[in-house]
Coordinates of C-alpha atoms and ligand atoms in Angstrom, one line a residue:
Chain A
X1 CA 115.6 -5.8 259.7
X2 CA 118.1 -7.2 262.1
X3 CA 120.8 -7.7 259.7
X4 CA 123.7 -5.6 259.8
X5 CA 123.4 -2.3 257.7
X6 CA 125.2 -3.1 253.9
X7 CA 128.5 -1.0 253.0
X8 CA 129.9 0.0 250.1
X9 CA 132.5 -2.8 249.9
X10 CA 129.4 -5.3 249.6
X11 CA 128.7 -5.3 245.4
X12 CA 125.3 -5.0 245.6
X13 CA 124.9 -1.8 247.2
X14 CA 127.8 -0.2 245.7
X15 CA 125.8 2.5 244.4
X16 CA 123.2 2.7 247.5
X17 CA 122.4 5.9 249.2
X18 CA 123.6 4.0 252.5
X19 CA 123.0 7.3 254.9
X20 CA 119.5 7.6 253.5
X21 CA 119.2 3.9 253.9
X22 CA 120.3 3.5 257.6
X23 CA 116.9 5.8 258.5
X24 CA 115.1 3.2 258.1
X25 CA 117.2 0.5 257.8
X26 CA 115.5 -1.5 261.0
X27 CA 111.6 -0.8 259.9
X28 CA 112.7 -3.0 256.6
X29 CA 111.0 -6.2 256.4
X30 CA 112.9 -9.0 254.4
X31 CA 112.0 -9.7 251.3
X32 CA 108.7 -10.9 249.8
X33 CA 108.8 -14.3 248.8
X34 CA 106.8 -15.1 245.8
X35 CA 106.0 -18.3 244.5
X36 CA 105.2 -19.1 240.7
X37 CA 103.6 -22.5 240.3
X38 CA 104.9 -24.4 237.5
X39 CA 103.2 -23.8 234.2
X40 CA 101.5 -21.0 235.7
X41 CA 102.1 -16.8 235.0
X42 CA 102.3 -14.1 237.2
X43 CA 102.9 -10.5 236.7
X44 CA 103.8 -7.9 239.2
X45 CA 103.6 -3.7 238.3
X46 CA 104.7 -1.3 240.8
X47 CA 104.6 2.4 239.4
X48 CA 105.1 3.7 242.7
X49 CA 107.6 3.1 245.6
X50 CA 106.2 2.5 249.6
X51 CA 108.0 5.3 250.6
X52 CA 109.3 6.1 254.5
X53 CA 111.1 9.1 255.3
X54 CA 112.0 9.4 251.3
X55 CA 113.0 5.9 251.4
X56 CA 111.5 3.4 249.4
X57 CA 112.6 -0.2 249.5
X58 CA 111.4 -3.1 247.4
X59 CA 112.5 -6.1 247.7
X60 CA 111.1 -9.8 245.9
X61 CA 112.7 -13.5 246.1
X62 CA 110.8 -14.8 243.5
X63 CA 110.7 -18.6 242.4
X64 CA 109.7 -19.4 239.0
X65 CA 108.5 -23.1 238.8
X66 CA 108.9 -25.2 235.5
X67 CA 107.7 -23.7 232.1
X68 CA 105.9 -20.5 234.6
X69 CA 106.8 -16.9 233.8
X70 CA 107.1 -14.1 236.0
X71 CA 106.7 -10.6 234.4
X72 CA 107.8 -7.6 236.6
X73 CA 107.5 -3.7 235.3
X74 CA 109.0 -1.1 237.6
X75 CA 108.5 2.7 237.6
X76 CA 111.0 4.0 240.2
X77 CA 111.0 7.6 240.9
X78 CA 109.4 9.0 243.8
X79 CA 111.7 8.7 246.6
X80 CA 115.0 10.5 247.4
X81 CA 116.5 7.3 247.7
X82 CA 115.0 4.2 246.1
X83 CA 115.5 0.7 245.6
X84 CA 114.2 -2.6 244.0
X85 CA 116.1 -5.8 244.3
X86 CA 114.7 -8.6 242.9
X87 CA 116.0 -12.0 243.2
X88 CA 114.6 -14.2 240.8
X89 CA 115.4 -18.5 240.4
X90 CA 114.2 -19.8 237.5
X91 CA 113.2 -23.3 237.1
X92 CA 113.3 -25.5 233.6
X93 CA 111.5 -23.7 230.3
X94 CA 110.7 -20.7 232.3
X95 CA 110.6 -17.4 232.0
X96 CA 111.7 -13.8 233.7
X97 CA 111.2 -10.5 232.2
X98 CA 111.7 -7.1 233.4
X99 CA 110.7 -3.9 232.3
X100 CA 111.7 -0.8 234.2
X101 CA 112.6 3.1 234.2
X102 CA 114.3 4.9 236.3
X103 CA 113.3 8.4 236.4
X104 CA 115.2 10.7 238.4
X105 CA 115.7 14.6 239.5
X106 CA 117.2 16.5 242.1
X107 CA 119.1 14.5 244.4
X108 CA 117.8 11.7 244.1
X109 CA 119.9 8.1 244.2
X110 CA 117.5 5.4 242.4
X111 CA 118.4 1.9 241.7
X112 CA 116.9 -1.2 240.4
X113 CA 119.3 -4.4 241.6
X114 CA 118.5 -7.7 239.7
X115 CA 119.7 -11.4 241.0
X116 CA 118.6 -13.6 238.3
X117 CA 119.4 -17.3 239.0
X118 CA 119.4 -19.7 236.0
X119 CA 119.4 -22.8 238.0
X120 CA 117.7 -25.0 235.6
X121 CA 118.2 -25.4 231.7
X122 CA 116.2 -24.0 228.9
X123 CA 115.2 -21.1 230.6
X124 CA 114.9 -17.6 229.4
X125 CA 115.3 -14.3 230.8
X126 CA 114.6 -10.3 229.4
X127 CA 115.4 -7.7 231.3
X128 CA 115.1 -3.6 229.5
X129 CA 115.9 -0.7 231.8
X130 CA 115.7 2.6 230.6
X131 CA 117.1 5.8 233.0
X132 CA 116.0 9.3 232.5
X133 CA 117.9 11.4 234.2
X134 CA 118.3 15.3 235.4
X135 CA 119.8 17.6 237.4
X136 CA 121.8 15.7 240.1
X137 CA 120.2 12.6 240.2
X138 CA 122.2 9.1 240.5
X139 CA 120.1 6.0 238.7
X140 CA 122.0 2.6 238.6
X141 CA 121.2 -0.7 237.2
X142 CA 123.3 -4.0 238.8
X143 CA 122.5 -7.1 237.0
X144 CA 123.8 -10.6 238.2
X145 CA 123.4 -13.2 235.8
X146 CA 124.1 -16.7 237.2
X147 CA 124.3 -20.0 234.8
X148 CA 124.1 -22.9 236.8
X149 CA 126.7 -25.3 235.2
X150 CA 123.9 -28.2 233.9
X151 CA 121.4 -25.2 232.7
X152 CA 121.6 -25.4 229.3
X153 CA 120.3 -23.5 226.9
X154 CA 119.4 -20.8 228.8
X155 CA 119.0 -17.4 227.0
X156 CA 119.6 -14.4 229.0
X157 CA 119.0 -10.8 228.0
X158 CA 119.7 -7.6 229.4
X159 CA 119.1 -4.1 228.0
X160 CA 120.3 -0.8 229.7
X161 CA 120.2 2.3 228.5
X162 CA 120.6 6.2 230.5
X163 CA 119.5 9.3 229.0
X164 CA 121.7 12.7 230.7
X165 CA 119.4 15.7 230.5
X166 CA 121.9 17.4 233.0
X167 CA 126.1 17.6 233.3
X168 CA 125.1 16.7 236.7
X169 CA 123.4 13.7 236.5
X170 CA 125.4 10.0 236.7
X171 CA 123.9 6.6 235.8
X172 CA 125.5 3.4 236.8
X173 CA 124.5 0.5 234.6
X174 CA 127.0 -2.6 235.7
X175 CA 126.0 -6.2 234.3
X176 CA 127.8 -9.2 236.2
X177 CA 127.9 -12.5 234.1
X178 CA 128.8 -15.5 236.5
X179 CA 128.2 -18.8 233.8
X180 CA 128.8 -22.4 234.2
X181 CA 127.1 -23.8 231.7
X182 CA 129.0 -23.9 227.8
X183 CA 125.5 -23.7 225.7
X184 CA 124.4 -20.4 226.7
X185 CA 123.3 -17.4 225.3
X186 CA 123.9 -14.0 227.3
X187 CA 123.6 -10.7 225.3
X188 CA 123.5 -7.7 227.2
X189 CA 124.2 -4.1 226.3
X190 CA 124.5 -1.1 228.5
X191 CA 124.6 3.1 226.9
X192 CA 124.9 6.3 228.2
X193 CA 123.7 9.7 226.0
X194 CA 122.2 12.9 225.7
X195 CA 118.8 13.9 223.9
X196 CA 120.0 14.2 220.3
X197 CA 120.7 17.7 219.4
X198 CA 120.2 16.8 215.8
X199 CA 116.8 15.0 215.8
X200 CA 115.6 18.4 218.6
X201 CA 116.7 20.4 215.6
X202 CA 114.7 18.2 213.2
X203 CA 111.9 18.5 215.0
X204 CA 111.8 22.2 215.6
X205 CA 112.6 22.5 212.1
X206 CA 108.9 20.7 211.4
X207 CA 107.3 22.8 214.3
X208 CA 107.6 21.5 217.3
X209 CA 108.7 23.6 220.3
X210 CA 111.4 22.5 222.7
X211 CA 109.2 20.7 225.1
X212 CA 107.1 18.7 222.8
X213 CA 110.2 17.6 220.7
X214 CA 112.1 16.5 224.3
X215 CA 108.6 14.9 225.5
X216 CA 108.1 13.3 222.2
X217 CA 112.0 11.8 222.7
X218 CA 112.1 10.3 226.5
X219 CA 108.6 9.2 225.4
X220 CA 110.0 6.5 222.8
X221 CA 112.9 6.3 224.8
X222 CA 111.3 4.7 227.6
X223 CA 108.4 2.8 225.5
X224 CA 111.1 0.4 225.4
X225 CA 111.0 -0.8 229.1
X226 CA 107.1 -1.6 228.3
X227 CA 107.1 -3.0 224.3
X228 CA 106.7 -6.5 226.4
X229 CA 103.7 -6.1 228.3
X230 CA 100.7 -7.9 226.6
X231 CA 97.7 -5.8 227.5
X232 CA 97.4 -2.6 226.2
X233 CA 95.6 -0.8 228.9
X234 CA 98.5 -1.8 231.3
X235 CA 101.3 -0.8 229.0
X236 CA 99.4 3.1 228.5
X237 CA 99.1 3.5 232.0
X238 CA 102.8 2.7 232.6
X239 CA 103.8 4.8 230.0
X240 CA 101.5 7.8 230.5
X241 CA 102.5 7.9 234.4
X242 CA 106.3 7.6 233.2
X243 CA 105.4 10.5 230.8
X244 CA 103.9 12.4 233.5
X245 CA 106.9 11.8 235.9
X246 CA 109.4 13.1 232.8
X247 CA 107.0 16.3 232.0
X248 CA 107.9 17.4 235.7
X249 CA 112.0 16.5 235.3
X250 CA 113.8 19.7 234.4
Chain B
X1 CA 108.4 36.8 201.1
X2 CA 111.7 36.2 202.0
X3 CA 114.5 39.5 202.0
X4 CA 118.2 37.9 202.6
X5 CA 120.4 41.0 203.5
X6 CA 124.3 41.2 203.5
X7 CA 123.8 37.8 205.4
X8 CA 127.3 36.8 207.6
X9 CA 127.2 33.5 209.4
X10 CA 129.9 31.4 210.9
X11 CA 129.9 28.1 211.6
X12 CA 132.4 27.4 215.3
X13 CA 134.6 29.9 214.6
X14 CA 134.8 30.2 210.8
X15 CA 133.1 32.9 208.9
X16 CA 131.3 30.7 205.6
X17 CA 128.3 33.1 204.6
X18 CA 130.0 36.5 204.0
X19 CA 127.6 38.7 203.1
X20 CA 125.2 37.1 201.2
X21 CA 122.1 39.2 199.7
X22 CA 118.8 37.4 198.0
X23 CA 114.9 38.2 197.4
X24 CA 112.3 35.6 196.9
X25 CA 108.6 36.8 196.1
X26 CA 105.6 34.7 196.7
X27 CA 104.9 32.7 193.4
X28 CA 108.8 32.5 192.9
X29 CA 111.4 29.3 192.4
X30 CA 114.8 29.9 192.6
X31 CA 117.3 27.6 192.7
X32 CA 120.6 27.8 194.1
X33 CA 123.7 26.3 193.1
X34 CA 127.3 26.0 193.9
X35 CA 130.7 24.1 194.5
X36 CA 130.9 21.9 197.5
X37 CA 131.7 24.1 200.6
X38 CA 130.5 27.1 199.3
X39 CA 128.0 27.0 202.1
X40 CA 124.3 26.2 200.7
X41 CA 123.5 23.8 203.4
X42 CA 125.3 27.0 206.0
X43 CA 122.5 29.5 204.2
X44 CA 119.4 26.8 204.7
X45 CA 120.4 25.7 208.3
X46 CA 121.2 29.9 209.4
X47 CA 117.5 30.3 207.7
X48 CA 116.2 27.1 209.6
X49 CA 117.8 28.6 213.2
X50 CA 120.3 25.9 213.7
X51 CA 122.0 26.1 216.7
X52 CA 125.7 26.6 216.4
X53 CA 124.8 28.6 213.1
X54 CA 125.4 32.1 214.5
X55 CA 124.2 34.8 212.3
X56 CA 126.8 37.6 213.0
X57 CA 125.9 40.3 210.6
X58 CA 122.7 41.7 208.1
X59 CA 119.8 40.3 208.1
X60 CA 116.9 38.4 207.1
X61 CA 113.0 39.1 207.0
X62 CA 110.3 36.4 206.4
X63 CA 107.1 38.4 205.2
X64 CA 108.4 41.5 207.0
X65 CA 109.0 39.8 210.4
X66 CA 112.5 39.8 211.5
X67 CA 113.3 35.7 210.9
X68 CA 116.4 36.1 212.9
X69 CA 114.7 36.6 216.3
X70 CA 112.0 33.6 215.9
X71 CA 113.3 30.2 217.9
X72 CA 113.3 27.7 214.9
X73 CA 109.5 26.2 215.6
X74 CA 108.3 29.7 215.1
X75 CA 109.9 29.9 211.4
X76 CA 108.3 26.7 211.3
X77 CA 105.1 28.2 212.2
X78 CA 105.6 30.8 210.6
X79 CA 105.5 29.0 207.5
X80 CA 109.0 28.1 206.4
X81 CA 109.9 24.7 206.0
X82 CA 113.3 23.0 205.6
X83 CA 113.9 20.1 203.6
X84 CA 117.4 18.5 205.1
X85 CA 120.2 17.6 202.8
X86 CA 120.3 14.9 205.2
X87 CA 117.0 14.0 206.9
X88 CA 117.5 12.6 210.5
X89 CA 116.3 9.8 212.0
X90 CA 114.3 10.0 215.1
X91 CA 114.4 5.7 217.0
X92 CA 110.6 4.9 218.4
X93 CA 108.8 7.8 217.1
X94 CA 106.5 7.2 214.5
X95 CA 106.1 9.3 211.5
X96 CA 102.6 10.0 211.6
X97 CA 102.8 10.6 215.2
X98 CA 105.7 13.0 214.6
X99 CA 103.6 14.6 211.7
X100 CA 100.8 14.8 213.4
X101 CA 102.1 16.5 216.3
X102 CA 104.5 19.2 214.2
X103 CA 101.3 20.3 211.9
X104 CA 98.7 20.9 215.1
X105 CA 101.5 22.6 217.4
X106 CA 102.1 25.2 213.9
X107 CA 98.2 25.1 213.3
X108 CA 97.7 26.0 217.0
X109 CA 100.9 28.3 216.8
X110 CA 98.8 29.8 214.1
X111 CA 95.5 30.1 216.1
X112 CA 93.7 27.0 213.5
X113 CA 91.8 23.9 214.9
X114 CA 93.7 20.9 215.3
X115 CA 93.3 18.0 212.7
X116 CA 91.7 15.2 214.3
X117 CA 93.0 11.5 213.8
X118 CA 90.7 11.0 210.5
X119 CA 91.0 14.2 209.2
X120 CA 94.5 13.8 209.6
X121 CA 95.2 10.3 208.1
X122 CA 93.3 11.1 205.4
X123 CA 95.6 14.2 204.9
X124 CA 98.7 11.8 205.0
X125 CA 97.1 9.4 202.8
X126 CA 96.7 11.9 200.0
X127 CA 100.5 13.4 200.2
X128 CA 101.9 9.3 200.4
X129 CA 100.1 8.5 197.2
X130 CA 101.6 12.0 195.7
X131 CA 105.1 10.8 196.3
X132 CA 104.1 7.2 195.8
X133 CA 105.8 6.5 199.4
X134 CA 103.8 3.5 201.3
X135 CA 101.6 4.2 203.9
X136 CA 103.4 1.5 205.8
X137 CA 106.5 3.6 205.7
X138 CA 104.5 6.4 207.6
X139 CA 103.9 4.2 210.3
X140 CA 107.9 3.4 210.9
X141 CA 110.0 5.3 213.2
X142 CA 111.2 8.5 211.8
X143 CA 114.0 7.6 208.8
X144 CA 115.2 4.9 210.5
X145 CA 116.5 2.7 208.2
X146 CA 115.3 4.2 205.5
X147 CA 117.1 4.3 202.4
X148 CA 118.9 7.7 201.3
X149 CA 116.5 8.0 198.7
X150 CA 113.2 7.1 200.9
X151 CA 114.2 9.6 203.2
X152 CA 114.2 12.1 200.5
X153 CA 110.9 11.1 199.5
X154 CA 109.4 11.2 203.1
X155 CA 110.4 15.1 203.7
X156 CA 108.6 16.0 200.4
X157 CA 105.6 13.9 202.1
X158 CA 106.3 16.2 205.4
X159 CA 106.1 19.1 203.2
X160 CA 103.0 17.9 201.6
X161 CA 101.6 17.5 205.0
X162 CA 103.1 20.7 206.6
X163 CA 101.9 22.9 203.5
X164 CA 104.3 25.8 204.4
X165 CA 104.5 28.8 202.2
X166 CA 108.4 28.9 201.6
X167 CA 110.4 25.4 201.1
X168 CA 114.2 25.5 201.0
X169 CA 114.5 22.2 200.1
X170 CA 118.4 21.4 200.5
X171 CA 119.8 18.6 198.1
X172 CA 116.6 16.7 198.0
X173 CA 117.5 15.4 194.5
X174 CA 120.8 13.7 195.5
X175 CA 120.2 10.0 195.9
X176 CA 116.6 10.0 194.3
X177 CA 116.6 7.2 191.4
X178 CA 115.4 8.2 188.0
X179 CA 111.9 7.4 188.5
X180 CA 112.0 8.9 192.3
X181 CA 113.6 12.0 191.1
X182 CA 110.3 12.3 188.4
X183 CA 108.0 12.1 191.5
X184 CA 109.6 14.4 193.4
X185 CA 110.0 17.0 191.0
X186 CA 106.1 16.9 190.4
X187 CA 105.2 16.4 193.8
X188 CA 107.2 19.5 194.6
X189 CA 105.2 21.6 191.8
X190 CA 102.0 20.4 193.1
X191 CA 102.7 21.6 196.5
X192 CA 104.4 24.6 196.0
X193 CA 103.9 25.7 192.9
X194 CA 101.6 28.4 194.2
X195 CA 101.1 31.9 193.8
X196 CA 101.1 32.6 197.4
X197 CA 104.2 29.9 198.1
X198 CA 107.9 30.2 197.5
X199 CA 110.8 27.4 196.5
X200 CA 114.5 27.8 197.4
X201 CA 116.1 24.6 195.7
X202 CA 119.3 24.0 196.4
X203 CA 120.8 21.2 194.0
X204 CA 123.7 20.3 191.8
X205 CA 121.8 19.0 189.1
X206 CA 120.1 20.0 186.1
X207 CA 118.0 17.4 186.6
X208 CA 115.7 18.6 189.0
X209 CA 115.3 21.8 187.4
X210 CA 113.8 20.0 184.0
X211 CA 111.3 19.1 186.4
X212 CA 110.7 22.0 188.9
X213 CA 111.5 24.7 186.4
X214 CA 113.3 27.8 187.9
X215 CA 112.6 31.1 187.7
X216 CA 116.0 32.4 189.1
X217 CA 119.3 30.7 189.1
X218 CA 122.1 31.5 191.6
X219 CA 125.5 30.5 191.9
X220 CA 126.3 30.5 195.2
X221 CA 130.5 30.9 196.1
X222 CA 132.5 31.7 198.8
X223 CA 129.8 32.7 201.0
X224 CA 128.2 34.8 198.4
X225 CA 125.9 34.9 195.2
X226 CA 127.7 35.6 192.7
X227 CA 125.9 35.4 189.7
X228 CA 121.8 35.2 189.1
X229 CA 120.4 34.6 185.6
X230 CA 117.4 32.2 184.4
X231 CA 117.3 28.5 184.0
X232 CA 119.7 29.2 181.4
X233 CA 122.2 29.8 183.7
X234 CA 122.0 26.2 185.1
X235 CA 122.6 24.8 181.4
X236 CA 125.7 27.1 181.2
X237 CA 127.0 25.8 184.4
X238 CA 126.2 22.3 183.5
X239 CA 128.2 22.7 180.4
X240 CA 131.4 25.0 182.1
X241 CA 131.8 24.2 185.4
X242 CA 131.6 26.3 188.3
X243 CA 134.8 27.8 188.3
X244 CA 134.7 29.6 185.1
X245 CA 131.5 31.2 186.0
X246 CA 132.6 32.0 189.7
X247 CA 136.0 33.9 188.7
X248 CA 134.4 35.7 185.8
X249 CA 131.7 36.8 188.3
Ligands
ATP301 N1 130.3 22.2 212.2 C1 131.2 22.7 211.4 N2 132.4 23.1 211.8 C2 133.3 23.7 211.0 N3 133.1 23.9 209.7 C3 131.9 23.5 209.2 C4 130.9 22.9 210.0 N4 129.8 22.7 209.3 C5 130.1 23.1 208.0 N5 131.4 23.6 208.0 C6 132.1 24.1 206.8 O1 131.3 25.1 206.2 C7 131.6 25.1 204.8 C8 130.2 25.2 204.1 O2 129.5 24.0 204.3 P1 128.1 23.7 203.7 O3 127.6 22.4 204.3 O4 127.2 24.9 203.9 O5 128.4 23.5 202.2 P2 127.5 23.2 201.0 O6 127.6 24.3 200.0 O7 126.2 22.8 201.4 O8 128.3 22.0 200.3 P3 127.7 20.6 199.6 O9 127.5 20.9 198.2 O10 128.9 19.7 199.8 O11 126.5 20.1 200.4 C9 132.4 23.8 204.5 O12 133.7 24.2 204.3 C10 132.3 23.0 205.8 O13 133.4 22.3 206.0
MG302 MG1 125.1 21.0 201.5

């Protein structure tokens, strides 16, 4: 890419591994433009990160025509540092959803950056992230909301939870609300905790060992990134490679 | 079965069983009973393995293996089951799927076949129509908004399911409704009234014990029994309060 490399001082990247970033900084292609015709639907997965010299980069500019809906569902884990930023400009009656998880160990710095542009009225957004996170590992969520001031009625979610399964671990979750219009709905929520000593007790009180009660936790505490995709097969396989990623997290 | 001996726990840094001594045989009920704070749930919770319930003194053997050195999924293995004063709830995990895990990680723990899916929900099925608890409840997350008196009725169901040998069923009468508390009483003596099984109720009320008739009552105080008689005993304390009892004892 030929633009300058970000700093901290620009929001956005706040949270960015910047020294990780700068290795690759100039092989980065600008973002992928995607295009949703109007009263069309497109869905996007990506349970794995393109990953250079333990850098993985994603980055969408997506365009959601009238009454079209654009589903994204992110895994992002396998890079030291990792990033998806997604810009996405909805047009009138449509629809953006996100589901993602962040699923760090080590050192790793993951983040999933969301722009979403309500530029036209009655248009609805959903985004869930859910963070599992160990040892040292850093996983942020930023999410810009913009209301255009004549998009009305728009409705704009935003879920965002972290789960700490080490003292070391840090998650970032930072909505940004920028709204013009006055008939609006925005709810958005944003926790950090630990695996619930009292429900692992519960659960090795009925039988199950450590392991099992911990997989059987992250398990439904992730589901909720994916209770939004529509066909089955594609929900299991995001949730059984999530599970898979979690088995191998301290 | 079970072989309590001078039994000293503390809970953070305060000593609340203090030497507590009990025997249960196989084919016995006994109930326990016992002013607030006198530490019944301490005693069920120490048994259960808690963590943050440090055992600091005597000891306790579960059919002559030493319960104090198993990791709390092994006394559930083992065979002990612990029916919480206050069940917790567990957000996104299903019962069933909860269940079904917890009986073929003790069955495997135990060296038996798993239950397969039909074997299994036809397992469930038979235990929710003994407590007359919905099926559709089974399929819900783990307690979660389940009434105080559901959730009583879905650890007997657990129980049902589990089959263990010994059940210390903590306060599972307390917030059952007249008709619930019927159910639960005979659901409990169809599970557990066994010759090979074992009951420790722990309860405040008569009530139960019309139900699930006792073979020994305790009176927990202090830390320690202090006074073991027949079901007679729970009439008596009905009738004269705990503190008479305690400071004659
Ligand atoms: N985490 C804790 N920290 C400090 N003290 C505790 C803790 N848990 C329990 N205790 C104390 O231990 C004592 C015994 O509590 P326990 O729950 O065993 O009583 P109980 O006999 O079950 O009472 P109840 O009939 O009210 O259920 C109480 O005084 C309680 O305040
Ligand atoms: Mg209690």
């Amino acid at each position: 890419m030929n633009a300058p490399l970000p700093t901290r001082r620009d929001e956005a990247w706040r949270y960015a591994d910047l020294k990780a970033l700068a290795t690759v900084w100039s092989k980065l292609d600008g973002p992928e433009q995607i295009h949703v015709p109007a009263g069309e639907s497109q869905s996007r997965q990506i349970a794995e990160l393109p990953v250079v010299d333990g850098v993985g980069v994603i980055d969408l500019d997506v365009t959601i025509g009238d009454n079209a809906t654009f589903t994204l569902y992110l895994l992002a884990h396998n890079a030291d540092y990792g990033r998806i930023h997604v810009r996405a400009t909805l047009g009138n009656g449509s629809h953006f959803e996100l589901g993602g998880a962040i699923l760090g160990s080590g050192q790793q710095t993951l983040e999933i950056v969301t722009e979403t542009i309500h530029a036209e009225p009655n248009a609805t957004s959903n985004q869930v992230v859910r963070s599992v996170l160990a040892d040292k590992a850093t996983g942020s969520f930023l999410g810009r909301i913009n209301v255009a001031r004549h998009a009305q009625k728009t409705d704009a979610a935003q879920s965002v939870k972290a789960m700490l399964l080490d003292r070391g671990a840090t998650a970032n979750a930072k909505p940004e609300l920028e709204i013009f219009a006055d008939d609006v709905k925005c709810a958005h929520g944003a926790t950090v905790g630990e695996l619930d000593k009292q429900a692992l007790f519960y659960m090795a009180s009925r039988g199950l060992d450590p392991a099992t009660a911990k997989k059987l936790m992250l398990q439904a505490f992730i589901a909720d990134a994916f209770v939004s995709v529509g066909d089955d097969v594609v929900r299991e396989g995001l949730e059984s490679k999530a599970l898979e990623v979690m088995e191998g997290l301290s | 079965m079970l072989k309590i001996e001078n039994l000293h726990a503390t809970v953070g840094d305060t000593e609340i069983l203090k030497g507590l001594s009990l025997t249960i045989n196989a084919g016995e009920i006994h109930a326990i009973m016992g002013p607030n704070g006198a530490g019944k749930s301490t005693l069920a919770y120490a048994l259960g393995g808690r963590p943050g319930y440090d055992v600091t003194a005597g000891s306790a053997s579960f059919d002559g293996q030493d319960l104090l050195d198993m990791d709390p999924h092994e006394r559930a293995a083992a065979g002990i089951f612990l029916g919480f004063q206050y069940p917790v709830e567990i957000p996104g995990v299903s019962n069933l799927q909860f269940l079904r895990e917890s009986l073929n990680v003790q069955r495997k723990a135990r060296g038996e076949e798993a239950l397969n899916g039909a074997e299994f929900i036809k397992l469930a099925k038979e235990k929710a129509a003994l407590l007359k608890m919905d099926m559709d409840m089974l399929k819900r997350a783990v307690n979660v908004g389940f009434s105080g008196g559901e959730k009583k009725r879905n650890e007997m169901v657990q129980m049902g399911i589990l089959d263990p040998k010994l059940a210390i069923l903590d306060e599972t009468d307390s917030g059952l409704d007249i008709d619930a508390l019927r159910t639960v009483g005979s659901g409990i003596n169809s599970i557990m009234r066994k010759p090979d099984k074992a009951v420790l109720l722990i309860t405040h009320y008569q009530r139960l014990l019309e139900e699930v008739k006792p073979d020994f009552v305790h009176v927990l105080a202090n830390g320690r029994i202090v006074k073991t008689g027949g079901p007679e005993l729970a009439l008596q304390l009905e009738n004269e309060g705990y503190e008479a009892i305690a400071e004659a004892a």
